[in-house]
Short mmCIF file of C-alpha atoms in Angstrom, two decimals:
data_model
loop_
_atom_site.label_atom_id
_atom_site.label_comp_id
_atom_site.label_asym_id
_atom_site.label_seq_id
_atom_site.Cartn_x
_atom_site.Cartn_y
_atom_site.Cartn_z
CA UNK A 1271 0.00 0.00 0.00
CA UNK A 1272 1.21 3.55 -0.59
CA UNK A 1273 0.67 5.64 2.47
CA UNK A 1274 0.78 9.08 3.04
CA UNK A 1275 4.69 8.93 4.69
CA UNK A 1276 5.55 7.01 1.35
CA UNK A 1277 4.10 9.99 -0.91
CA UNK A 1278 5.79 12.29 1.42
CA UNK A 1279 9.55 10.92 1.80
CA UNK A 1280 9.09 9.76 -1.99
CA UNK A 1281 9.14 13.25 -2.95
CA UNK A 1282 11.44 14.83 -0.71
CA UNK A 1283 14.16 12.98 -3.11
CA UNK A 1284 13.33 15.32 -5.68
CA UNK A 1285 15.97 18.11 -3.59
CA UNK A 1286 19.49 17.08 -3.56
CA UNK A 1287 19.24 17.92 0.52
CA UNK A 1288 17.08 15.11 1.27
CA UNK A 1289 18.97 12.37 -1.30
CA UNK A 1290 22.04 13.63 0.52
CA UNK A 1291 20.27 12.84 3.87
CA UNK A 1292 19.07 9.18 2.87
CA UNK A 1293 21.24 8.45 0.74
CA UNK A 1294 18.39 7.60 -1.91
CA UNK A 1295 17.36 8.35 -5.36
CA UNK A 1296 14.69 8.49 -7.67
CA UNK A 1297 14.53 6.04 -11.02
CA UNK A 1298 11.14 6.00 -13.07
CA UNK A 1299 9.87 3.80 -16.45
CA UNK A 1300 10.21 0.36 -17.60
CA UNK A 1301 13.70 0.95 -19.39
CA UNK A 1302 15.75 2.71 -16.70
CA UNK A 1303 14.60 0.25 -14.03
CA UNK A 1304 15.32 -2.79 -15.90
CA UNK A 1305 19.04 -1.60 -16.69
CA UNK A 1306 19.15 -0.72 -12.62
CA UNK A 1307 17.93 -4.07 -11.91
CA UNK A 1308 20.88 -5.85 -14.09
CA UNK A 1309 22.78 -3.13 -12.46
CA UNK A 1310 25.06 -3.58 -9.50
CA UNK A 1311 22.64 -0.38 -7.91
CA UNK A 1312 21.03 -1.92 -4.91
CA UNK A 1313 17.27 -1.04 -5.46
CA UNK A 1314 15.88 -0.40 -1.49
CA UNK A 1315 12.16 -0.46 -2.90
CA UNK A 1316 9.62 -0.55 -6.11
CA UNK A 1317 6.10 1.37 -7.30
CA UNK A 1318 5.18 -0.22 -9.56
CA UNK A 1319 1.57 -1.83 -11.29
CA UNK A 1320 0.73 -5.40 -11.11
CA UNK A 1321 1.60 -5.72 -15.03
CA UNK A 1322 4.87 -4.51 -14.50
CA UNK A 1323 6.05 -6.50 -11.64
CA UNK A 1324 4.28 -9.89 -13.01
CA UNK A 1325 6.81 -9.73 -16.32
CA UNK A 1326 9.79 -8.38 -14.37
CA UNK A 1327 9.49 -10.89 -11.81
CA UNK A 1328 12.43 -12.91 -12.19
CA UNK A 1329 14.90 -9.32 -11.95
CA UNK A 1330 14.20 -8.03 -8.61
CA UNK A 1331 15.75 -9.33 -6.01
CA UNK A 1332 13.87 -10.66 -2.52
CA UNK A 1333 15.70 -8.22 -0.49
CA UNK A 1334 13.62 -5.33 -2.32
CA UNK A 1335 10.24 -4.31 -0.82
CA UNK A 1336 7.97 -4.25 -3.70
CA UNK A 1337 4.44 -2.13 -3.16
CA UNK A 1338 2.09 -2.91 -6.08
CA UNK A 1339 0.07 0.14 -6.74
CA UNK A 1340 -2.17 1.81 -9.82
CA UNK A 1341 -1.17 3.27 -12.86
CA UNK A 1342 -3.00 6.53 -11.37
CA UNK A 1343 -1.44 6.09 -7.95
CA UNK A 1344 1.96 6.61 -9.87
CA UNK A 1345 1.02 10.65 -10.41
CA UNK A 1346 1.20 11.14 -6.77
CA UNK A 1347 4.96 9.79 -6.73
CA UNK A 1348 6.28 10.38 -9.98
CA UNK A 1349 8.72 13.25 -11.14
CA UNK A 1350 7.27 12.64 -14.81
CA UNK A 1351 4.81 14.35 -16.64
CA UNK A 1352 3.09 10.72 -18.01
CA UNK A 1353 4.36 8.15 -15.20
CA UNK A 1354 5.42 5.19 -16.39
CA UNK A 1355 4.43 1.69 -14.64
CA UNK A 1356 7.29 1.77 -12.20
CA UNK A 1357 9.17 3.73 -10.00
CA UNK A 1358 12.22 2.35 -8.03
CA UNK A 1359 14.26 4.15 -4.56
CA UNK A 1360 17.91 3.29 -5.10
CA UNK A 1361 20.65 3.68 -2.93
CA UNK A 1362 23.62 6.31 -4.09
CA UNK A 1363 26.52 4.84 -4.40
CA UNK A 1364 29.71 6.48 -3.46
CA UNK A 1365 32.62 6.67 -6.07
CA UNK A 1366 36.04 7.20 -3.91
CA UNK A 1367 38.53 6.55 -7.12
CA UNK A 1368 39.04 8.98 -9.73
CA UNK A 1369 40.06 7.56 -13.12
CA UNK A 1370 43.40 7.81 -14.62
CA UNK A 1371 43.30 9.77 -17.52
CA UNK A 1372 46.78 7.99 -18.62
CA UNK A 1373 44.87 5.24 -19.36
CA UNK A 1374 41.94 5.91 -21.20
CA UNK A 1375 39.92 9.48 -21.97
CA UNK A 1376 38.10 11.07 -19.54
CA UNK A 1377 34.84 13.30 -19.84
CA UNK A 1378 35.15 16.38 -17.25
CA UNK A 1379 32.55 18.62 -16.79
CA UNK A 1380 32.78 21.99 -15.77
CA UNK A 1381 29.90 23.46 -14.08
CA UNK A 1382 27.09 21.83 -16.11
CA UNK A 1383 23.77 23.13 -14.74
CA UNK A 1384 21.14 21.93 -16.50
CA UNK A 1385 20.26 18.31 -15.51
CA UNK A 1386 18.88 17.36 -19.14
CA UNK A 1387 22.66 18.31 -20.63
CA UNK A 1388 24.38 16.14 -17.88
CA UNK A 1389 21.89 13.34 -18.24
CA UNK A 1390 22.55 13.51 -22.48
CA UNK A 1391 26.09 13.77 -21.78
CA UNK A 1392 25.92 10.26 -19.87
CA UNK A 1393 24.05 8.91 -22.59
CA UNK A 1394 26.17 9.72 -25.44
CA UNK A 1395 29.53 9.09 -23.22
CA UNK A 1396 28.12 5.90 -23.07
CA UNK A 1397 27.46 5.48 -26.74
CA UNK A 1398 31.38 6.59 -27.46
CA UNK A 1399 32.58 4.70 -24.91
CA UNK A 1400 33.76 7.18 -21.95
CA UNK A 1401 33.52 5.39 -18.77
CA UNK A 1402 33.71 8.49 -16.60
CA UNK A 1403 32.75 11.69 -16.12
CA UNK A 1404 34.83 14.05 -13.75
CA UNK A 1405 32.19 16.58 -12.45
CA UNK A 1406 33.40 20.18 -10.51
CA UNK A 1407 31.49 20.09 -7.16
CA UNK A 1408 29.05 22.67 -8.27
CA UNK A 1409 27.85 20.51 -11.44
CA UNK A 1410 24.11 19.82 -11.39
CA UNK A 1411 23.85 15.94 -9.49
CA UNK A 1412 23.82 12.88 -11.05
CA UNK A 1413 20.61 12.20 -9.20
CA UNK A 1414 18.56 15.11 -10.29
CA UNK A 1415 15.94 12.96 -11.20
CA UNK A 1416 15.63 14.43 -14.68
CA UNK A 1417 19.88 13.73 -15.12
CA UNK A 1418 18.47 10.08 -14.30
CA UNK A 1419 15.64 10.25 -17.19
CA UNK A 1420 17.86 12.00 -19.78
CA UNK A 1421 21.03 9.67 -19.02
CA UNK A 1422 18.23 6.96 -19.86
CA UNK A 1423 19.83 4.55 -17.53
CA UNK A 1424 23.25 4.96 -19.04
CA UNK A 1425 24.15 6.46 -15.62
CA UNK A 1426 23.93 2.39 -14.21
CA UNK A 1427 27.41 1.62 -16.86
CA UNK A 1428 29.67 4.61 -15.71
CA UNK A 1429 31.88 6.30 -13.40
CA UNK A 1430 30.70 9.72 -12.10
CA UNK A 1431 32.45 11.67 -9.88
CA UNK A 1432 32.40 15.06 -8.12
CA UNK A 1433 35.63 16.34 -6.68
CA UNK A 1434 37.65 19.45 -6.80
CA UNK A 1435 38.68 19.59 -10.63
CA UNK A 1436 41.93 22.15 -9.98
CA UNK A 1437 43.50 19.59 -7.95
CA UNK A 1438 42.00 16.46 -10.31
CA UNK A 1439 43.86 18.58 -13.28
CA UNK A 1440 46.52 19.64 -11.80
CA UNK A 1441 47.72 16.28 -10.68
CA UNK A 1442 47.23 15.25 -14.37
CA UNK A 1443 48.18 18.17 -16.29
CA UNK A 1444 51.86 16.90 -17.22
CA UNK A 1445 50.97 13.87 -17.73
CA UNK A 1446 47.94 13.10 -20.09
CA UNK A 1447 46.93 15.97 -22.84
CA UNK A 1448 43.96 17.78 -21.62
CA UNK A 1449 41.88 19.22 -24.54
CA UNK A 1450 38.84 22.00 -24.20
CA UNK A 1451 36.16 22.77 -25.48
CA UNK A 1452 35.92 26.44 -27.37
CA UNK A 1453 35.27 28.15 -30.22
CA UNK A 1454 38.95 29.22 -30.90
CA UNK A 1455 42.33 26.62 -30.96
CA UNK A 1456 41.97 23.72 -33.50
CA UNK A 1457 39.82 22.47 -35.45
CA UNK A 1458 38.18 19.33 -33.92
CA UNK A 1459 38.18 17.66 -37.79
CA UNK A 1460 41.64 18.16 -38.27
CA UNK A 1461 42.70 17.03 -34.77
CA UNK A 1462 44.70 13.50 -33.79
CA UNK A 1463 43.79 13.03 -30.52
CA UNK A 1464 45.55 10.75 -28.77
CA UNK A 1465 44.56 7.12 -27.00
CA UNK A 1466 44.08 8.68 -23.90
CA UNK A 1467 43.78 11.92 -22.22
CA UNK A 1468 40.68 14.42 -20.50
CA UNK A 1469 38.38 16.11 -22.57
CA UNK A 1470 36.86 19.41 -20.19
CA UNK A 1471 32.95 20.70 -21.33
CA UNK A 1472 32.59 24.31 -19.95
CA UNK A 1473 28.94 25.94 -18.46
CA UNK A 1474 26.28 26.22 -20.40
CA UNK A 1475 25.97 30.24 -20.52
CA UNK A 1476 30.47 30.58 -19.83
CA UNK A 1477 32.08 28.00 -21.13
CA UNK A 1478 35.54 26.52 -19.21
CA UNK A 1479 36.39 28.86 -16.34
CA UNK A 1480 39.54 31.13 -16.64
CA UNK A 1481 40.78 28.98 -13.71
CA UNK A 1482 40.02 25.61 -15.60
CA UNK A 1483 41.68 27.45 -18.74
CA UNK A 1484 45.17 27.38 -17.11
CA UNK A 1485 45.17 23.34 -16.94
CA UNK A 1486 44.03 23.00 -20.96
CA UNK A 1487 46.96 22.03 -22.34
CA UNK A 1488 45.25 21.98 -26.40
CA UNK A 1489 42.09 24.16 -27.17
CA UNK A 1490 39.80 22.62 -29.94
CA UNK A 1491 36.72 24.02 -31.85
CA UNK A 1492 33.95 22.80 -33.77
CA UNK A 1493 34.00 24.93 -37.09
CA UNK A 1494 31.02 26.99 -37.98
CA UNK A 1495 29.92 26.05 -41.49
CA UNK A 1496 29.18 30.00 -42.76
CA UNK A 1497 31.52 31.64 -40.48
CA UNK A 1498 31.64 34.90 -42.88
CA UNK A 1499 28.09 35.01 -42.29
CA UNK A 1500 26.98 38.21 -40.38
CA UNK A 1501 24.89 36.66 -37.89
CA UNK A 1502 25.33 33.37 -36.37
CA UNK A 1503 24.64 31.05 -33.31
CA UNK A 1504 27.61 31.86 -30.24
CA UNK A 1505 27.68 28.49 -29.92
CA UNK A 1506 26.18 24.80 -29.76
CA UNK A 1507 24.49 23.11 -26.69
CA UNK A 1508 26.80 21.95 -23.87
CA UNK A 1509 25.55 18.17 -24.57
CA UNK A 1510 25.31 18.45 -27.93
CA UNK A 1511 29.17 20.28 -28.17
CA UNK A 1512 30.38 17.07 -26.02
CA UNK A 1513 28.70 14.41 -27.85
CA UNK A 1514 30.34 15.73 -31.44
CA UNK A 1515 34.19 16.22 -29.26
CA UNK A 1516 33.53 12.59 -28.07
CA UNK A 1517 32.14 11.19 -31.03
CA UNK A 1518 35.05 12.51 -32.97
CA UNK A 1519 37.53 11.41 -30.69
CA UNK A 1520 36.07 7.39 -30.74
CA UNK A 1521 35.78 7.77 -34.47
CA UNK A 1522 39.79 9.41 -34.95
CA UNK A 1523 41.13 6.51 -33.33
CA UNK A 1524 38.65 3.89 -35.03
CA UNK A 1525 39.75 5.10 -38.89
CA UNK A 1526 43.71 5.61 -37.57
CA UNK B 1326 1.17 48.99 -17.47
CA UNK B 1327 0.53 45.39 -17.06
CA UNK B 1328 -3.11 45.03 -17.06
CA UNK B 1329 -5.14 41.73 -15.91
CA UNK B 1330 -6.18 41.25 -19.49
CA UNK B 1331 -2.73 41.17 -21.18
CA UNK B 1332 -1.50 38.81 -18.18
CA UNK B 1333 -4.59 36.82 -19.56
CA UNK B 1334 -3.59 37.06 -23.36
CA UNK B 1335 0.16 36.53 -22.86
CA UNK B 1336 0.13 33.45 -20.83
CA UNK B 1337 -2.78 31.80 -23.33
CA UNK B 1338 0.26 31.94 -25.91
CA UNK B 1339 1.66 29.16 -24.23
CA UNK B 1340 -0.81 27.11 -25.80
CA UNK B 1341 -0.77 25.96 -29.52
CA UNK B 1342 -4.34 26.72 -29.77
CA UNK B 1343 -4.41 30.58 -28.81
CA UNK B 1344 -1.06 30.68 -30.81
CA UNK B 1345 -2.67 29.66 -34.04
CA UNK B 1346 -6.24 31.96 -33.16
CA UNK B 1347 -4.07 35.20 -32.64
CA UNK B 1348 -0.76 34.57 -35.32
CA UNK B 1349 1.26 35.45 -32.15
CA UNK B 1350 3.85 34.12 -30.06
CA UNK B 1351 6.38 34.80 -27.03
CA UNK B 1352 10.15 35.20 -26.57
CA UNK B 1353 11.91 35.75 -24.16
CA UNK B 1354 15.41 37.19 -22.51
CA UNK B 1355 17.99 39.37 -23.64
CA UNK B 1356 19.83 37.38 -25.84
CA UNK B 1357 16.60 36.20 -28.14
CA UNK B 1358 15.15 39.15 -27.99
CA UNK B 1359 17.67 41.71 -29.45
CA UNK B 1360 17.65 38.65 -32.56
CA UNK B 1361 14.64 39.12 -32.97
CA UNK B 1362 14.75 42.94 -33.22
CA UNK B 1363 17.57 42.35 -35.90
CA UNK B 1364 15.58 40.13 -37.57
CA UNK B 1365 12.59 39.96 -40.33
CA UNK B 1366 10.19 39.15 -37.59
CA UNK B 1367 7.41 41.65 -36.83
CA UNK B 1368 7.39 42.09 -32.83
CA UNK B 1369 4.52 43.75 -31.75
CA UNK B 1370 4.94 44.54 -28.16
CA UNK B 1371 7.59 44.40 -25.73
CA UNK B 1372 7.27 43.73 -22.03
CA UNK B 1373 10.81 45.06 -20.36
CA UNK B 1374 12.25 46.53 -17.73
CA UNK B 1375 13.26 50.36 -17.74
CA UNK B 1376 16.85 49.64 -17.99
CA UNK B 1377 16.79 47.11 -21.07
CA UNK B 1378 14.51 49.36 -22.89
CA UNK B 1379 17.20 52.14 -22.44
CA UNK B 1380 20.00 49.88 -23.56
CA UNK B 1381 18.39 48.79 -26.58
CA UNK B 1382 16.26 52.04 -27.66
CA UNK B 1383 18.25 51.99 -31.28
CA UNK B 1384 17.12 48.84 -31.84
CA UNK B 1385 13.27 49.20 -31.00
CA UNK B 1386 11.03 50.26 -33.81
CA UNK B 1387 8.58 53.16 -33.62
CA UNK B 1388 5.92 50.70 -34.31
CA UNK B 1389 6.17 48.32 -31.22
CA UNK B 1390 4.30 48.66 -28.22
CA UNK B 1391 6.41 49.09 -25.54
CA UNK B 1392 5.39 48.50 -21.51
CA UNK B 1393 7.82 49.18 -18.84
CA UNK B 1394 7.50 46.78 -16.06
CA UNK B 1395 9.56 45.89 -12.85
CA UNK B 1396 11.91 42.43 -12.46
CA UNK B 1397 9.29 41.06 -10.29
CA UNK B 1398 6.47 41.35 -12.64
CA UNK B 1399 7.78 39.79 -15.67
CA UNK B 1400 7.20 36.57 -13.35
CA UNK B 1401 3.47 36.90 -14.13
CA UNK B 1402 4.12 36.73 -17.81
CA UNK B 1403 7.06 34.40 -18.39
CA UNK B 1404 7.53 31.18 -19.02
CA UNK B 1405 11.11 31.20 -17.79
CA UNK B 1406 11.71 29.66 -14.44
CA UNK B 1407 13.86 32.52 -14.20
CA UNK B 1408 12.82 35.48 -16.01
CA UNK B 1409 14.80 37.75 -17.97
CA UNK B 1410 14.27 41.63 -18.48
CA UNK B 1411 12.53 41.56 -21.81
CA UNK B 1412 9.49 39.30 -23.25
CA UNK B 1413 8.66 40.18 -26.60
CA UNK B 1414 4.69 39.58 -28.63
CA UNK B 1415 5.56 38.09 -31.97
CA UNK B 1416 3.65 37.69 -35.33
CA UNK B 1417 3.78 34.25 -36.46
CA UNK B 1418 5.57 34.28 -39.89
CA UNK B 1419 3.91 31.54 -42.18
CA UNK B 1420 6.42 29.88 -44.85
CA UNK B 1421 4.65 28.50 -48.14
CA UNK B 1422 7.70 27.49 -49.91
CA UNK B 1423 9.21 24.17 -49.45
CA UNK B 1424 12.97 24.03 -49.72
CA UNK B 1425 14.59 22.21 -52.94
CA UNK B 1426 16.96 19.50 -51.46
CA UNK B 1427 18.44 19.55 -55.28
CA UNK B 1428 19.96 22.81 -54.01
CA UNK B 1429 21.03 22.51 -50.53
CA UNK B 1430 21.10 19.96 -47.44
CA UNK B 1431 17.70 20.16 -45.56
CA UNK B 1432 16.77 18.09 -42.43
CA UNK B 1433 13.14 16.82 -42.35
CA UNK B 1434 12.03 15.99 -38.56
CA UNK B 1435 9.65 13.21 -38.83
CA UNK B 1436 7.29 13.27 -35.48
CA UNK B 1437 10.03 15.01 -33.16
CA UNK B 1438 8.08 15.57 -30.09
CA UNK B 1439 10.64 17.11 -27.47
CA UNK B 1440 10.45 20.89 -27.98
CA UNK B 1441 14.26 21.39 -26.01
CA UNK B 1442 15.02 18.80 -28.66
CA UNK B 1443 13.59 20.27 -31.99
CA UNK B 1444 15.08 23.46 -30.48
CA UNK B 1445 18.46 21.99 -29.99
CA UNK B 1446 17.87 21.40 -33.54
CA UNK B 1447 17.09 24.48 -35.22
CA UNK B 1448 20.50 25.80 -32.89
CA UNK B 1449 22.42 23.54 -34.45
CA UNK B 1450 21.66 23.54 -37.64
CA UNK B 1451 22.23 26.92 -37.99
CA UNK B 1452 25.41 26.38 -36.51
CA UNK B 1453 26.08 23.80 -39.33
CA UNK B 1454 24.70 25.89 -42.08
CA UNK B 1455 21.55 24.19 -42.57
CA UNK B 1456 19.00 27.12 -43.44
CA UNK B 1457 15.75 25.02 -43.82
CA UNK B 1458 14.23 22.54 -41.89
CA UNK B 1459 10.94 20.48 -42.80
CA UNK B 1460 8.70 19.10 -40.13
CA UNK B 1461 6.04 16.60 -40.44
CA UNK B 1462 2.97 17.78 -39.18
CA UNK B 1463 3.09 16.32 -36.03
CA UNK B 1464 6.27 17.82 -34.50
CA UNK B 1465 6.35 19.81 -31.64
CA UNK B 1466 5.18 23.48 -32.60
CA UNK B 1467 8.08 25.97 -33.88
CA UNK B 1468 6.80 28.63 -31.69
CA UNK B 1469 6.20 26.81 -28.22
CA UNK B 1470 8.47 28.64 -25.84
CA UNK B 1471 10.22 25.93 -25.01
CA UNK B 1472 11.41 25.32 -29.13
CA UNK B 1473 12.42 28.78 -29.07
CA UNK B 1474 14.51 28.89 -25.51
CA UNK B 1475 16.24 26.08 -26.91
CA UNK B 1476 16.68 27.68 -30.27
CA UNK B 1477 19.09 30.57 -28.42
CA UNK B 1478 17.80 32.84 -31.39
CA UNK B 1479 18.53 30.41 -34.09
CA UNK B 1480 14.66 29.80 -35.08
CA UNK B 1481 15.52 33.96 -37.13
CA UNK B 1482 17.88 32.78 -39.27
CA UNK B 1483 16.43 29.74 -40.36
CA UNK B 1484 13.31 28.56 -42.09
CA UNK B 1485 11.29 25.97 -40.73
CA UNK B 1486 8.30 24.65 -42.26
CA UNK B 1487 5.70 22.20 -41.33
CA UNK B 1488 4.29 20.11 -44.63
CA UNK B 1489 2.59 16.36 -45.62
CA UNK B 1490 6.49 15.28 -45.48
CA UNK B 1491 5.33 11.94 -47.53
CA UNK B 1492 3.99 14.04 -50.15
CA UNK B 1493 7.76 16.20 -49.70
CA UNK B 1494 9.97 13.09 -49.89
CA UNK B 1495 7.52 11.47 -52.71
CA UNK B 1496 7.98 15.00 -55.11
CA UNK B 1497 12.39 14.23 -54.44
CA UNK B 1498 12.93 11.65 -53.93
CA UNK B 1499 14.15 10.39 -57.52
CA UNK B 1500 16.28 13.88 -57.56
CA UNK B 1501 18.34 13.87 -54.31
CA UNK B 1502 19.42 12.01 -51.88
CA UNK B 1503 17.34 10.88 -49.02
CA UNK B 1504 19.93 9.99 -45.89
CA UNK B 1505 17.91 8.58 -42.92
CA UNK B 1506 19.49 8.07 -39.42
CA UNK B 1507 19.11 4.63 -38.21
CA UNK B 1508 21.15 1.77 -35.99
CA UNK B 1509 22.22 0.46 -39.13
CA UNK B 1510 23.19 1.50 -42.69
CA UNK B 1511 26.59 2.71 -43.44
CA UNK B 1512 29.06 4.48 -40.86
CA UNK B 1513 28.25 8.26 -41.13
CA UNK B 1514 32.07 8.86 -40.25
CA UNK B 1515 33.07 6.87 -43.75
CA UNK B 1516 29.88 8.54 -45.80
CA UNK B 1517 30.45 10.55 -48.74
CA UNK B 1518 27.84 12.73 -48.65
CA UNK B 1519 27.00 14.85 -51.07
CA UNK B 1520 26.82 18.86 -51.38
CA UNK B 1521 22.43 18.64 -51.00
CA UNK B 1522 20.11 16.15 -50.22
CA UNK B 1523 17.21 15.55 -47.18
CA UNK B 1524 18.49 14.04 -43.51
CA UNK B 1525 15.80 12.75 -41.71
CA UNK B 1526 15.67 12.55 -38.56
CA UNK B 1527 13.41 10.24 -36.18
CA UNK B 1528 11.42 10.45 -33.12
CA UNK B 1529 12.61 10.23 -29.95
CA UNK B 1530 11.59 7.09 -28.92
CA UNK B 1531 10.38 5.49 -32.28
CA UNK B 1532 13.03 6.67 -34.66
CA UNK B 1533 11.75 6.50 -38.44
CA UNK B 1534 8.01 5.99 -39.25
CA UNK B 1535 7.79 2.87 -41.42
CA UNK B 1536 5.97 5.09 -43.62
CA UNK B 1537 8.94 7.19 -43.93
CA UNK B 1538 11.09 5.06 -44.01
CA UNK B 1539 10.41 4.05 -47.96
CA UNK B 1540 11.56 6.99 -48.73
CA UNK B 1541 15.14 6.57 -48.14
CA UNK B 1542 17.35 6.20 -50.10
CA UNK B 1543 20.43 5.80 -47.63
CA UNK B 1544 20.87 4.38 -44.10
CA UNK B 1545 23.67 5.95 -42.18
CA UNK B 1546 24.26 5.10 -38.41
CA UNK B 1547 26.54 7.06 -35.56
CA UNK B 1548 28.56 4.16 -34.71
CA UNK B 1549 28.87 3.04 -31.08
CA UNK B 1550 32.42 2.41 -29.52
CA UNK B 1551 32.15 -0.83 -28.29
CA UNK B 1552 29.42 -2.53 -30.18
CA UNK B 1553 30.82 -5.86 -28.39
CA UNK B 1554 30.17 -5.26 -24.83
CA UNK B 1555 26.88 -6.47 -23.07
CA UNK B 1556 24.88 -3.52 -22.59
CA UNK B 1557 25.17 -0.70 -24.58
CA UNK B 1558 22.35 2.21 -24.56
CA UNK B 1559 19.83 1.91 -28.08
CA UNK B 1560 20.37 5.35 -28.89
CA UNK B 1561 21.52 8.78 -28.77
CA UNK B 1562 19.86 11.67 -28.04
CA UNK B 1563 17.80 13.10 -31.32
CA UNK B 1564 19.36 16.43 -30.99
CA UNK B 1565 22.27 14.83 -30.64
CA UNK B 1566 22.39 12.71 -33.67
CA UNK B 1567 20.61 15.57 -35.62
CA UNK B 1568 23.71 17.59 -34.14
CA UNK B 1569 26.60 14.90 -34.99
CA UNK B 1570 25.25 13.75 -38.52
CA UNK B 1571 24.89 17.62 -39.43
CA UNK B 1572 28.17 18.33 -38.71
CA UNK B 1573 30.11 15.32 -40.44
CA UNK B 1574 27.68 16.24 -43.16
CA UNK B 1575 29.26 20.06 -43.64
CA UNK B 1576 33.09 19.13 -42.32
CA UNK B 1577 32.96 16.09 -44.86
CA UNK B 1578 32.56 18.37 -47.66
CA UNK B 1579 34.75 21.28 -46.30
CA UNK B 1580 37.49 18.60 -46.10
CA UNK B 1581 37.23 17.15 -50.05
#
């Protein structure tokens, strides 16, 4: 049964304060809970209709309190505009090991604030292959619920981390080749990135911080197609910037 | 002043339905908003504060009505979580003529539904050079606020029109190239494309119609870095394919 104390702590996870207090999340719809249930995410409890749980049966785990409720019931829990079926509390895990970027590249994101940007970065870092994401402490979290619905459950397969990125960079910044993101340095096209190395994404609205600047060691640009043209866009989305970097970085190496 | 009634009238805008009754729509913030004034758009009133109208007198024309209100009452009006000094009233331009994909590369949006995403869109594709877009009839509306937020301005510069695409890709298809983005095809990074043509683009969660599909006369695909492992997510973003397959579209062709 979903009582009133359900609805109520349910919804507190929707402010970073309370996920930070129980150590909880919010996941919602068929596809992202399935990939947390394969997941090694340990799912505490799950909303979800009769329908659903009957065909997912043999995924959740008896240690998971299960509450069968209505498709209507869902609106009272959800974060979505249409719920959908099932709704799951996770626990937050705790990453404590930052990658090496020596060893393979290395998404870092520099105050991202909107949680649909960092949720499409996840996806697509997914898609090219980036197993983590370095995020400054101020980046929107990883369990905004709507970074959860717009990673579409890619968050379950990487590495996301939040840590002081002057220290992360600077401990890295002789070592591995750290590229950003602007709209001057070289052309992304006509780049040969290497194996390995960190690839920083800047705010939506600023771009990389002057402070972040002093750690890029290459600067690297997605060319305008009509730059001669009087008026055109500043610049591309933050996600959709970081998906074309990534994408051309995977692909580089691929054709080399 | 801000009267009850134009409260009333602007926030109806938000709706399709009122958009299409009064030819009208709303932008908002600085940055849109002084586009728009450069642009071919007719803006019939703006909604600012005392200072912004000050900055940007030179750009105002003689015909616009123009109502100073305070910060805190723009809140009544916009659509922003965070408002931003100006909200313009805008005519609703209506396109008749359909782009010739003998002549240029034009995306066609078959059943997009996110409006961050179609805006995402029209932002990149300006960004890319792309100058008209065709939209079944069933995408998200051009002028819901949240298509033109997204936009960042980019909805002035290009033209976007909504058409029977069927009846579009039937009158071309035997005189350009029709590439359609799929999970399978050829690699997009090892396409020669050519100088015009249509992309199509999918929905969100369906991809191409069926109907649509028949029309194409090339699969292309992003290609995912390791196909091999277990899980991998289905898809990218839309924007974010949109976004990647523009780009290798205009950079393959700057490079040959």
């Amino acid at each position: 049964m979903l009582t009133k104390n359900n609805i109520k702590n349910i919804n507190s996870l929707s402010k970073k304060k309370y996920r930070d207090e129980f150590r909880q999340f919010i996941a919602e719809g068929d596809k992202i809970v399935k990939e947390l249930l394969e997941s090694n995410y340990n799912i505490i409890s799950l909303y979800a209709t009769n329908e659903w749980i009957e065909a997912n049966e043999k995924l959740i785990s008896p240690d998971c309190t299960t509450v069968i409720i209505k498709q209507n019931q869902l609106k009272s829990i959800s974060q979505l505009t249409t719920p959908n079926q099932v709704l799951a509390i996770v626990e937050i895990k705790i990453n404590k090991t930052l990658p090496d970027p020596c060893e393979d590249f290395i998404l870092l994101a520099d105050r991202i604030q909107d949680p649909g940007n960092l949720g499409s970065i996840i996806r697509s870092a997914d898609w090219f292959g980036f197993k983590d994401i370095v995020c400054s402490e101020d980046c929107v979290d990883l369990y905004n619920p709507k970074v959860i619905q717009a990673s579409m459950g890619s968050f379950c397969r990487l590495n996301v981390n939040y840590t002081d990125i002057h220290a992360y960079l600077s401990e890295y910044k002789d070592k591995a080749v750290v590229y950003g993101a602007f709209t001057e340095g070289q052309n992304v096209f006509k780049c040969n990135f290497r194996k390995s190395g960190i690839l920083v994404i800047g705010n939506e609205s600023q771009g990389i911080s002057s402070l972040t600047e002093n750690y890029i060691t290459k600067k690297v640009f997605i060319p305008k197609y009509n730059e001669s043209e009087s008026f055109t866009p500043d610049s591309l989305n933050a996600s959709v910037a970081a998906a074309l970097l990534m994408g051309v970085i995977r692909m580089g190496m691929v054709n080399s």
